[in-house]
Coordinates of C-alpha atoms in Angstrom, one line a residue:
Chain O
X1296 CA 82.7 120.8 31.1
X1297 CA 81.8 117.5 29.5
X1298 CA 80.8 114.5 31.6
X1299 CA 83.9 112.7 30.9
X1300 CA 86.1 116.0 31.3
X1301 CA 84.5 116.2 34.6
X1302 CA 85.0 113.0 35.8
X1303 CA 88.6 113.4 35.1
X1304 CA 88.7 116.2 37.4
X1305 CA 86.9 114.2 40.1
X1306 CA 89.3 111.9 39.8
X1307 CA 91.9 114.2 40.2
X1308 CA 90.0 116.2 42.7
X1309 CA 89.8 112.4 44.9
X1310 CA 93.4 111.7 44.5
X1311 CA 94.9 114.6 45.1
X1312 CA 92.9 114.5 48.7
X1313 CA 93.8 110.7 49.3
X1314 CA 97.3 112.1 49.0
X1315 CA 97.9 115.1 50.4
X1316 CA 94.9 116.3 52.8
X1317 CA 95.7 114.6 55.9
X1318 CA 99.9 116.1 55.6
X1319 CA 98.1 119.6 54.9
X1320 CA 96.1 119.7 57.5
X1321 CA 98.5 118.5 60.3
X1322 CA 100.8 121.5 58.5
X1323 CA 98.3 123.8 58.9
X1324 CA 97.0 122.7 62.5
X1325 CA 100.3 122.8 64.2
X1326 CA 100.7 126.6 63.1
X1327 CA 97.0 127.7 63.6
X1328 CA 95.5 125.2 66.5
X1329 CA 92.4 125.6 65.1
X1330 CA 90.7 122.6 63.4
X1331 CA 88.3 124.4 61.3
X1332 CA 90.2 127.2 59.5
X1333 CA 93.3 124.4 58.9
X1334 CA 90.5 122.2 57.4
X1335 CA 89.5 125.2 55.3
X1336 CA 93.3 125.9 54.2
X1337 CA 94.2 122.6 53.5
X1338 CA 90.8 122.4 51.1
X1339 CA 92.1 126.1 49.6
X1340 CA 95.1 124.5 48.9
X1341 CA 93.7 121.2 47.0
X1342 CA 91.2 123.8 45.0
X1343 CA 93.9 125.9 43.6
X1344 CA 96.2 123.2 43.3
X1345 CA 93.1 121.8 41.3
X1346 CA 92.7 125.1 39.3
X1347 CA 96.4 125.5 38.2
X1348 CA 97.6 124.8 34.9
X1349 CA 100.4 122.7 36.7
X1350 CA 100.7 119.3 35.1
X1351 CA 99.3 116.6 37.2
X1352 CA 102.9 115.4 38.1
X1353 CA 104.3 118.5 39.1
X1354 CA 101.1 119.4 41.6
X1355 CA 103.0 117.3 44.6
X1356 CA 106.0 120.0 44.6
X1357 CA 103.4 123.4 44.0
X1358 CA 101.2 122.1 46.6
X1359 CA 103.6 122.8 49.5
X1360 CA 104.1 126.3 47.5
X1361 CA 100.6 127.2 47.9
X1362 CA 100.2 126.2 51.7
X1363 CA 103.3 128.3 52.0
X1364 CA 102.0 131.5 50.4
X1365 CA 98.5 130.9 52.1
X1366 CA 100.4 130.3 55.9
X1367 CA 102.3 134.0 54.7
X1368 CA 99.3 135.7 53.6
X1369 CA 97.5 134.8 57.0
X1370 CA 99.8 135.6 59.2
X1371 CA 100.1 139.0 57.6
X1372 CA 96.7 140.2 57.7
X1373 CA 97.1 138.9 61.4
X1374 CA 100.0 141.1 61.9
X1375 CA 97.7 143.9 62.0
X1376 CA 95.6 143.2 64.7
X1377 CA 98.0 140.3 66.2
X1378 CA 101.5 141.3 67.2
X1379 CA 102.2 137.8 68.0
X1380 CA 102.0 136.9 64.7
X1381 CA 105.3 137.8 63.5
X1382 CA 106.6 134.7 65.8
X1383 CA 104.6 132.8 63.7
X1384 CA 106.0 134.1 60.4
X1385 CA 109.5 133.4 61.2
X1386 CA 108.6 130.2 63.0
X1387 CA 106.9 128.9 59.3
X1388 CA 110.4 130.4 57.5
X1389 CA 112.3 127.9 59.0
X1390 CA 110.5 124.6 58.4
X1391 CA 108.0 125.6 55.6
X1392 CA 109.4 123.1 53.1
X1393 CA 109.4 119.9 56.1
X1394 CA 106.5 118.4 54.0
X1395 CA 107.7 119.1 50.6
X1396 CA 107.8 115.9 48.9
X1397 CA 111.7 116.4 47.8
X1398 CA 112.9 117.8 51.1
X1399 CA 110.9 114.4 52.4
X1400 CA 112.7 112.2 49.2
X1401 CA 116.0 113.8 50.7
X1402 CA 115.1 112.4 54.0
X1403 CA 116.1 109.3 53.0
X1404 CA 116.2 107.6 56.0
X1405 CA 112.5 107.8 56.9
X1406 CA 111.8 106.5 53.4
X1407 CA 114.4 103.3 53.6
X1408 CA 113.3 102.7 57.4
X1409 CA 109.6 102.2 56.3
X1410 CA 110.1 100.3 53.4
X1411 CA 112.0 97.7 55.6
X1412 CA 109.5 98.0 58.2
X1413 CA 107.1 97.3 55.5
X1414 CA 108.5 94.4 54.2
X1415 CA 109.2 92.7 57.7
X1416 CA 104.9 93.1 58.1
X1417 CA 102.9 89.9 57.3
X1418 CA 102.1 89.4 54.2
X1419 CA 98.2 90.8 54.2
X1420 CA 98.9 93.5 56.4
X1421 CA 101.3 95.2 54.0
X1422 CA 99.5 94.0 50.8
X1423 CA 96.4 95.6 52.3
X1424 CA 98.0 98.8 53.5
X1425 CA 99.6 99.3 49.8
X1426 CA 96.2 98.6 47.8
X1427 CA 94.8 101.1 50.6
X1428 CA 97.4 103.7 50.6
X1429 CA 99.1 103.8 47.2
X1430 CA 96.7 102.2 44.9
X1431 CA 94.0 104.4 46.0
X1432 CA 91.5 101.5 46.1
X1433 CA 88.6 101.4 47.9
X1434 CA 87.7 99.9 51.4
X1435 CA 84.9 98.2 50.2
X1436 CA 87.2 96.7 46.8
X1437 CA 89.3 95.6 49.2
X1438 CA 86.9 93.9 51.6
X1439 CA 85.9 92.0 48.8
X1440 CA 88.8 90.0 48.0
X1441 CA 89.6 88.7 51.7
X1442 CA 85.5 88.4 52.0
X1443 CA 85.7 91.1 55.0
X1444 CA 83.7 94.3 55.3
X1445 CA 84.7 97.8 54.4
X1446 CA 85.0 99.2 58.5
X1447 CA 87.1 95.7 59.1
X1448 CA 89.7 97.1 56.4
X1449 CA 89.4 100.2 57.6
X1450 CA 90.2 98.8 61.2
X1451 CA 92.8 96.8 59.8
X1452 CA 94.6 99.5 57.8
X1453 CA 94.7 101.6 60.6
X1454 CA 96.1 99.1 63.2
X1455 CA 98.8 98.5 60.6
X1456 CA 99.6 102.5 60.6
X1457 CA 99.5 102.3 64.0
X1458 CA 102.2 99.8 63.9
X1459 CA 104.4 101.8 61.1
X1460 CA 104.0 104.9 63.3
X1461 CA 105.3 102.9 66.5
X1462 CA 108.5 101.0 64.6
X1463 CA 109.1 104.4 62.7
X1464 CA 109.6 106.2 66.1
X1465 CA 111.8 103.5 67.0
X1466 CA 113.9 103.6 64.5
X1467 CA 114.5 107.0 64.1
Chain P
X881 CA 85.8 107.2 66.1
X882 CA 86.3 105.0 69.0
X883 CA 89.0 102.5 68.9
X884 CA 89.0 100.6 72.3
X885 CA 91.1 97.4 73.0
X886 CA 89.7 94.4 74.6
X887 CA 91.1 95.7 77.9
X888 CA 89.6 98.9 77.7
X889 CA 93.0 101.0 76.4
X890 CA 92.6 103.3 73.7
X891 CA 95.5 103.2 70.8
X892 CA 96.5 106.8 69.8
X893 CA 98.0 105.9 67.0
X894 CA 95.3 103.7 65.8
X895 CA 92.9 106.6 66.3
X896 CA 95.2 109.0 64.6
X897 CA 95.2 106.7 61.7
X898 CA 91.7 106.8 61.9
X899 CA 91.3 110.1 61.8
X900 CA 94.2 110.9 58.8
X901 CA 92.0 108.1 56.6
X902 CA 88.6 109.9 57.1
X903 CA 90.4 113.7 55.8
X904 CA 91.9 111.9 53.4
X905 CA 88.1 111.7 52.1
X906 CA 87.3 114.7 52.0
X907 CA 86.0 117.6 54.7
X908 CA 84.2 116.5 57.8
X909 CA 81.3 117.6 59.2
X910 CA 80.1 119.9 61.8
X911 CA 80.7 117.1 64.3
X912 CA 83.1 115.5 63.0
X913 CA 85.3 118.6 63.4
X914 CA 83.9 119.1 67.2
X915 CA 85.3 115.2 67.7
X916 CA 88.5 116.3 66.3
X917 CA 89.2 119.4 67.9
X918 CA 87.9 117.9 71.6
X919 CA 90.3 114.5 70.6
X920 CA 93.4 116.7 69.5
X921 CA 93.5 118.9 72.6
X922 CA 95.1 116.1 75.0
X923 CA 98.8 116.7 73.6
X924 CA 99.7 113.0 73.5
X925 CA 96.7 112.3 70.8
X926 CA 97.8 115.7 69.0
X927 CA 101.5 114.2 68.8
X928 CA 99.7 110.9 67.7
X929 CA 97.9 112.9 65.0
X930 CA 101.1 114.7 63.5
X931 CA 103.5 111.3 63.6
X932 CA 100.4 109.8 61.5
X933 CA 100.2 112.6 59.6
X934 CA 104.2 112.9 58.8
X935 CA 104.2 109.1 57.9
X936 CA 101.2 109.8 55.6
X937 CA 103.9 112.2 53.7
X938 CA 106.8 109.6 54.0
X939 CA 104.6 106.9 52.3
X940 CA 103.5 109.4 49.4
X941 CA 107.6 110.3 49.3
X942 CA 108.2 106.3 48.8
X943 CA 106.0 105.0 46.2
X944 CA 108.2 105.0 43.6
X945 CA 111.2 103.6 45.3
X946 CA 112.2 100.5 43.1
X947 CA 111.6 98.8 46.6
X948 CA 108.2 99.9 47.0
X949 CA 107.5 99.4 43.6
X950 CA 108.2 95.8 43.6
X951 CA 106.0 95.7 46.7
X952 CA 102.9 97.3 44.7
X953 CA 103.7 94.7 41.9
X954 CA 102.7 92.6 44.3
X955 CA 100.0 93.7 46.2
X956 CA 98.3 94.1 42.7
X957 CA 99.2 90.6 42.0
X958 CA 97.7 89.4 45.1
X959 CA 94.9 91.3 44.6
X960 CA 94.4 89.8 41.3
X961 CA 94.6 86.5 42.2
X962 CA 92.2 87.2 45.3
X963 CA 89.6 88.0 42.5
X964 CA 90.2 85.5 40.3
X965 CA 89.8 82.9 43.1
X966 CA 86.7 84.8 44.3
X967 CA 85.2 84.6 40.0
X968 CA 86.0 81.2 40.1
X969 CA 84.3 80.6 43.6
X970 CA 81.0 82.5 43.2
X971 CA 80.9 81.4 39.4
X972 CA 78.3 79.1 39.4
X973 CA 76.0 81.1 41.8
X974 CA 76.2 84.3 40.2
X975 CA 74.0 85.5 37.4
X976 CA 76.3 86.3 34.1
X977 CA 76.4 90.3 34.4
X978 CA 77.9 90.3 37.1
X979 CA 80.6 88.4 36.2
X980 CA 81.2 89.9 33.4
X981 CA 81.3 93.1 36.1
X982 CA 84.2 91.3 38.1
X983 CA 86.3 90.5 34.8
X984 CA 86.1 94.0 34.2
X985 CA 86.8 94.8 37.5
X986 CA 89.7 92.3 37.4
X987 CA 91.3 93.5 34.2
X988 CA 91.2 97.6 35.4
X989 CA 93.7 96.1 38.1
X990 CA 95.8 94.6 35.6
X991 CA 96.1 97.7 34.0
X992 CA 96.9 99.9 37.2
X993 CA 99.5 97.1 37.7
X994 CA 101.5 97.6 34.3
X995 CA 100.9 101.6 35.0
X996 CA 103.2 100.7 37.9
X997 CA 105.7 99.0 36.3
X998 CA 106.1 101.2 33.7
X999 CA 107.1 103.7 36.5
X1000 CA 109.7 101.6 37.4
X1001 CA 111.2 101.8 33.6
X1002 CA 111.0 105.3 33.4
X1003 CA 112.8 105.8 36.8
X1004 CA 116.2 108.0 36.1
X1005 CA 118.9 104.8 35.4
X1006 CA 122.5 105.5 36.4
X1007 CA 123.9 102.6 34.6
X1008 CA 124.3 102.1 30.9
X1009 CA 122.0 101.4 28.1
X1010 CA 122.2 98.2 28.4
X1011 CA 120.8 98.0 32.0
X1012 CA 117.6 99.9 30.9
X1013 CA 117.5 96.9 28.0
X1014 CA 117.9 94.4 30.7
X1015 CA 114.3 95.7 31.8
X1016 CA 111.6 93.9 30.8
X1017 CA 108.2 94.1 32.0
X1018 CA 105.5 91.8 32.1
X1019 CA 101.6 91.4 31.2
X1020 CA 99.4 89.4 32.2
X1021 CA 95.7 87.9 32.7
X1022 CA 94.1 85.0 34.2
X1023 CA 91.3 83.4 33.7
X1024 CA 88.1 85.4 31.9
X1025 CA 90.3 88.4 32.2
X1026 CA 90.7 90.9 29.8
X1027 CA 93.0 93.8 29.8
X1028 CA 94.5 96.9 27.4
X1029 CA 97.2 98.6 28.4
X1030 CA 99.0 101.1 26.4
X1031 CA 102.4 100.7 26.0
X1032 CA 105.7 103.1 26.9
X1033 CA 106.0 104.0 23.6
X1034 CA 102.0 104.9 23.2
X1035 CA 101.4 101.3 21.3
X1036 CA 98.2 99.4 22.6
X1037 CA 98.9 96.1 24.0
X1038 CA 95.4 94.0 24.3
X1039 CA 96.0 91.1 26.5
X1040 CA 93.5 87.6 26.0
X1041 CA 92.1 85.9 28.7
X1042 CA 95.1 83.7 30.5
X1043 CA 97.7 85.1 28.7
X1044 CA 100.9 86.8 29.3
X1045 CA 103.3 88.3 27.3
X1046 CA 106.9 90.2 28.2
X1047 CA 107.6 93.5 27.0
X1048 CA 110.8 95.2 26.2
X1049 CA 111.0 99.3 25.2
X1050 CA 115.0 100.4 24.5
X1051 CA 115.7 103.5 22.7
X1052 CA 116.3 101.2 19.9
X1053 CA 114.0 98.7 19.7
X1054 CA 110.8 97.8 20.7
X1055 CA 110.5 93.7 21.6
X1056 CA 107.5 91.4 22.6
X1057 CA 107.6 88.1 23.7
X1058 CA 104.3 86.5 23.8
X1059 CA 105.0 83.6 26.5
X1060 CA 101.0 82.5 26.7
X1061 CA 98.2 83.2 25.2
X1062 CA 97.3 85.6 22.7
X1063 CA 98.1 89.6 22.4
X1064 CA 96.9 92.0 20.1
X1065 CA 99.0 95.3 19.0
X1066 CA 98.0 98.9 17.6
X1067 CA 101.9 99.8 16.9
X1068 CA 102.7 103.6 17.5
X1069 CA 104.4 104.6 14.5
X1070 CA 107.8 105.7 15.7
X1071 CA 110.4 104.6 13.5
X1072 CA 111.7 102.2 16.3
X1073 CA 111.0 98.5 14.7
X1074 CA 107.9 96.5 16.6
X1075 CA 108.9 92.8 16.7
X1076 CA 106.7 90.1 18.8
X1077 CA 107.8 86.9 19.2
X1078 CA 106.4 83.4 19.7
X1079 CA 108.2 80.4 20.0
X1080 CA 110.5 80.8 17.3
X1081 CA 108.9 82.5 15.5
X1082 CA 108.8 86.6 14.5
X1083 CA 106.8 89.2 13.7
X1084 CA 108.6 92.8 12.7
X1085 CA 105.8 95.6 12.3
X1086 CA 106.1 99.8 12.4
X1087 CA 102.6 100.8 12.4
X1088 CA 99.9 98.5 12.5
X1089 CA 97.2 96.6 14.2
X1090 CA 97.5 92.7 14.4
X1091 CA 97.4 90.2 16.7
X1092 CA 100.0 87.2 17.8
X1093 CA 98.9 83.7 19.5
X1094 CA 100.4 80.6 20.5
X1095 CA 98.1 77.9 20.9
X1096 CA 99.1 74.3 21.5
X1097 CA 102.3 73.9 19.0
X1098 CA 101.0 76.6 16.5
X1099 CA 101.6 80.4 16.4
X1100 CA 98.9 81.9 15.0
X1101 CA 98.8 85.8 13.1
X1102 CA 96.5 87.8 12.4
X1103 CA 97.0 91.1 10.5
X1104 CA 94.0 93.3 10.8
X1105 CA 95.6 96.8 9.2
X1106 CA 99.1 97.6 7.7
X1107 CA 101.7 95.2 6.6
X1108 CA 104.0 93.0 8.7
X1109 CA 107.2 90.7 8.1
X1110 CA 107.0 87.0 9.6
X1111 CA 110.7 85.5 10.1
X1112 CA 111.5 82.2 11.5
X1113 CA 114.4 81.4 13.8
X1114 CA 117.7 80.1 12.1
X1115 CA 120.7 78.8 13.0
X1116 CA 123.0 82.0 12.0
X1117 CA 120.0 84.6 12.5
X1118 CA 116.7 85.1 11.4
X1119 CA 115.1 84.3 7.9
X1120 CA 112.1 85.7 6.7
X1121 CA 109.0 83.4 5.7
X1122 CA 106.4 85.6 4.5
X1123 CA 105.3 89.3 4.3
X1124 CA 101.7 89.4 5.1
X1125 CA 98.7 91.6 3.9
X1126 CA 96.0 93.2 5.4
X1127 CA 93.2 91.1 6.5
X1128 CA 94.8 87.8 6.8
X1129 CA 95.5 85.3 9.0
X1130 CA 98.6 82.8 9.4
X1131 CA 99.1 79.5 11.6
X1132 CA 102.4 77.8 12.0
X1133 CA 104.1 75.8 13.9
X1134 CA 105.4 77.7 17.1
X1135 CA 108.6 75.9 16.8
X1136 CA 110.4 74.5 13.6
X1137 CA 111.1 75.1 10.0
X1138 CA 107.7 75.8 8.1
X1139 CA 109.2 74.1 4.9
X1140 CA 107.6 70.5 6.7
X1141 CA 104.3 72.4 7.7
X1142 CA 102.9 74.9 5.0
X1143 CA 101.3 78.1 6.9
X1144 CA 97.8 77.9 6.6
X1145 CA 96.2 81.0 5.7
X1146 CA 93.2 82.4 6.2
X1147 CA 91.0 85.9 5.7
X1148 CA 91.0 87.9 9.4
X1149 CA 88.3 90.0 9.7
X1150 CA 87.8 92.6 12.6
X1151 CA 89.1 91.2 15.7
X1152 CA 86.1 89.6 17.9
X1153 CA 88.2 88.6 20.4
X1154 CA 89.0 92.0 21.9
X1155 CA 85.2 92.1 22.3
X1156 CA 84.6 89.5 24.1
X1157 CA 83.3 86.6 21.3
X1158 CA 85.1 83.7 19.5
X1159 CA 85.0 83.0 15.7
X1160 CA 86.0 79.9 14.5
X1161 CA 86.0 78.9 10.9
X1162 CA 86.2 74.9 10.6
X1163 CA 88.9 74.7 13.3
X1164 CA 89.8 71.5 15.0
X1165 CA 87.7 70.5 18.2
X1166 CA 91.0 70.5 20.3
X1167 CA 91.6 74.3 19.5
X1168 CA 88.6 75.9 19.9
X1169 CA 88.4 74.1 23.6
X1170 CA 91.9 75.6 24.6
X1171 CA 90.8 79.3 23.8
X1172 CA 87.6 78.7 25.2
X1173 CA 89.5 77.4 28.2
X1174 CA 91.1 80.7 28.6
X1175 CA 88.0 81.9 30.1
X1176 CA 86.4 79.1 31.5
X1177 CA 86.3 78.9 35.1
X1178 CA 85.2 75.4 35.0
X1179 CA 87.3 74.1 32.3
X1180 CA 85.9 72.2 29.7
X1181 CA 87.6 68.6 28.5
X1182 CA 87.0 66.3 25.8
X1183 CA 86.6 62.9 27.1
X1184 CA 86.8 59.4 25.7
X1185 CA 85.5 58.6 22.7
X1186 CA 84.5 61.7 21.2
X1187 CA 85.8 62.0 17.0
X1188 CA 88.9 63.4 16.3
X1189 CA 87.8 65.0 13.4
X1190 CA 85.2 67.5 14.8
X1191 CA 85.4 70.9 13.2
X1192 CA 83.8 74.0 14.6
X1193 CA 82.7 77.2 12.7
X1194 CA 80.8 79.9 14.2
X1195 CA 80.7 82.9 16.5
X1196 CA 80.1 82.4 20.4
X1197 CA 80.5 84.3 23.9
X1198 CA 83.8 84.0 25.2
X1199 CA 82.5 83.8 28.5
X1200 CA 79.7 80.8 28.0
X1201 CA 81.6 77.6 27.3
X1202 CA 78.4 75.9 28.8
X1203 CA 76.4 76.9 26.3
X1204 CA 79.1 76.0 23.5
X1205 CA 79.4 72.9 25.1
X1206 CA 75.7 72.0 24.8
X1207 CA 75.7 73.0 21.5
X1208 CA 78.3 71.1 20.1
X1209 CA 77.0 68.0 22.1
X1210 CA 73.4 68.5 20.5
X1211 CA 74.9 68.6 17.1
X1212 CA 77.5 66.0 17.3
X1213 CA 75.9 63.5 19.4
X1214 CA 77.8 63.2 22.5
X1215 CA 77.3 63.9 26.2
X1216 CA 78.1 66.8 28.4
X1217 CA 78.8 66.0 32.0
X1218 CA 79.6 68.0 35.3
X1219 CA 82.9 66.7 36.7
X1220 CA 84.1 68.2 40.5
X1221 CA 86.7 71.2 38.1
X1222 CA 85.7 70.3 35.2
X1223 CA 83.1 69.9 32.2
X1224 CA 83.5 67.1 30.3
X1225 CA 82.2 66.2 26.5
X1226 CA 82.0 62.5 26.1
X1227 CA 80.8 60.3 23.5
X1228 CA 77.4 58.3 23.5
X1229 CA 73.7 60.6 24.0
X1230 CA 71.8 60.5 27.0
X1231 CA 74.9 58.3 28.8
X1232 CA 74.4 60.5 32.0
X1233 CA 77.9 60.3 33.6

């Protein structure tokens, strides 16, 4: 791979994980409880998400494939040994798709409540939280222009998740 | 990966946001994990944890809401203007490379920005055609910024230092206004006509490489490769004034028939601009100090006294007006001097301030 090719593919690699890795792992820990092996499924998923020929804007929708087919093939090798197992295989049926990006653009109402508890936020709070969130820019890049540190914008785009979480709930 | 209030309470959900930005990084370590697990097994903090993690999802599922996108639009801007204000702050302190690293910096955000708003265009449209016409989307720099950005249509728009320009991308037609500044264009040959306009003034391409400035009352063109029309504005539609070859330049007025004002042209070599330098060939003193103004963070101003009929020709950095100031002070005789914004050429030698 040439430097440049491999870049890229960090790149990739980088956003792919700043997008999806926290969803995949919450998917994968309320089914398994176990921190470690959900850690390593959610990382499975991003590598052969990473290793697919799937065009880069088609990788949101076959991400939620793969942890689907990974959740599957786990629970059948458990089968074997674990007769409990087939609770679990129905129990991921039903709701498999809850964090596929177009069953979540279908939940419409989660999307419109956050925009307009987004745009009630003060101004730096949500301007931070975007360059943070959706521009994929860096703590430290972002300290700079406000003249703060990297942890204080990490403290600070926390506190304003913290907030989104708490109006979300209310709302919905 | 404490988070403790002033009166001692812990925030869940702050900790949970915590915790969904660091695997957002990447894995954790060995104790990192051990936190994690130990954190997650009070129920309250695992329910924490999933909300965050769910509204993690419902962010990614809204970025490209036309809501949200305005919203990006302007967080970028903000964020632009937060580092120009910072370049012009920390200019005089700073040693040169690095600010030639923060108008680099500055002009990849511009070009993340336009990125965004071309989303926005390509968004499914239920109106009609001429809704998607009525979208226009806009460039633009400040101050020692620099920025490329490549256009819907593949065409490469190079954007000057404090310039802006508005573009326009309809099945049909492909239309540039360039309200400030200057632009320079590598037109994607698609059959579509390429027209940029400045004041009143047009210029119809298909594929080529040229460049389109309005400075003071003038328009200035610049054809680098391939062949362009220039029309004027009419009463009853446009009329064309000149088809122009490779390797020359134009300057008319911006506004205005060009029968009272013959275009002056000139030979346009390779465009320095786009890499940062300035060539003038015997140019009017006025001029030169507006383009080197575009990337001046102290602008520079010509004072009392100084003759109107000071010509400049040579090549310079962009980014050092000092230096060109001094220099043209050394050669003509005059004065530079620090004002509280400004830089100010005056007449009279050795008349500090």
């Amino acid at each position: 791979m040439t430097a440049v090719a491999q870049e890229q593919q960090q790149s990739i690699e980088s956003d792919l994980c700043r997008r999806w890795r926290p969803a995949l792992v919450s998917f994968f820990l309320r089914r398994i409880r176990n921190e470690a092996e959900a850690e390593d499924l959610a990382q499975e998923v991003l590598l052969r998400a990473l290793n697919s020929k799937t065009a880069i804007d088609q990788l949101d929708g076959y991400i939620f494939r793969i942890a689907q087919n990974l959740l599957v093939d786990r629970a059948r090798r458990q089968q074997v040994r674990d007769s409990h197992a087939s609770a679990i295989l129905s129990e991921t049926d039903a709701d498999l798709y809850e964090l596929d990006p177009e069953r979540i653009a279908q939940g419409r109402e989660q999307v419109s409540s956050l925009i307009a508890i987004l745009g009630e936020l003060p101004e730096r709070s949500r301007t931070m939280f975007i360059l943070y969130r959706l521009e994929n820019m860096s703590q430290d890049d972002i300290g700079q222009i406000y003249g703060i540190s990297a942890n204080a914008v990490k403290q600070h785009v926390a506190k304003v998740m913290g907030v989104l979480v708490k109006k979300m709930r209310e709302k919905t | 990966m404490k988070l403790v209030h002033d009166d001692g309470e812990v925030d869940r959900d702050q900790q949970a946001a915590l915790w969904c930005m660091r695997l957002s990084e990447g894995p954790l370590s060995e104790a990192e994990r051990a936190e994690l697990t130990a954190w997650i097994e009070t129920p309250a903090n695992a329910e924490a944890f999933h909300d965050q993690a769910s509204l993690w999802g419902v962010t990614e599922a809204a970025a490209t809401a036309p809501e949200m996108i305005r919203m990006r639009g302007e967080a970028l801007d903000s964020y632009r203007r937060g580092h120009a204000d910072r370049w012009r702050g920390q200019a005089r302190a700073r040693p040169r490379w690095v600010l030639a690293g923060l108008a680099a910096a500055a002009s990849v955000v511009i070009a993340v920005g336009a990125m965004t708003l071309v989303r926005f265009t390509d968004l499914p449209v239920s109106g009609s055609a001429d809704d998607r016409a009525a979208r226009a989307v806009d460039y633009r720099t400040g101050t020692a910024e620099r920025s490329v950005a490549v256009l819907e249509d593949g065409s490469r728009l190079t954007l000057d230092a404090d310039s802006a320009v508005s573009v326009r991308i309809t099945d049909a037609r492909r239309d540039v206004k360039v309200l400030q500044g200057r632009a320079g264009f590598e037109v994607a040959k698609n059959g579509r006509p390429f027209a940029v306009t400045a004041g009143d003034k047009t210029v119809v391409a298909t594929g080529t490489r040229f460049s389109v400035e309005l400075l003071g009352k003038a328009t200035n063109v610049a054809l680098y490769e391939g062949s362009v029309d220039v029309l004027g504005a009419r009463a009853g539609g446009a009329r064309k004034i000149t088809a122009m070859k490779p390797g020359s330049a134009l300057t008319l007025p911006a506004f205005g028939d060009v029968d009272s004002a013959p275009p002056r042209i000139q030979s346009a070599r390779a465009p320095l601009w786009e890499a940062g330098q300035l060539e003038f060939v015997d140019e009017p003193l006025p001029e030169v100090v507006a383009r080197f103004n575009r990337y001046a963070a102290r602008p520079l101003v010509i004072g009392a006294g100084v003759p109107a009929d000071i010509r400049i020709t040579g090549v310079f950095e962009a980014n050092d007006a000092a230096a060109f100031a001094q220099g043209v002070a050394a050669l003509h005789g005059l004065t530079v001097s620090r004002g509280d914004r400004e830089t100010v050429l005056s007449a009279g030698s050795g008349a500090a301030r």
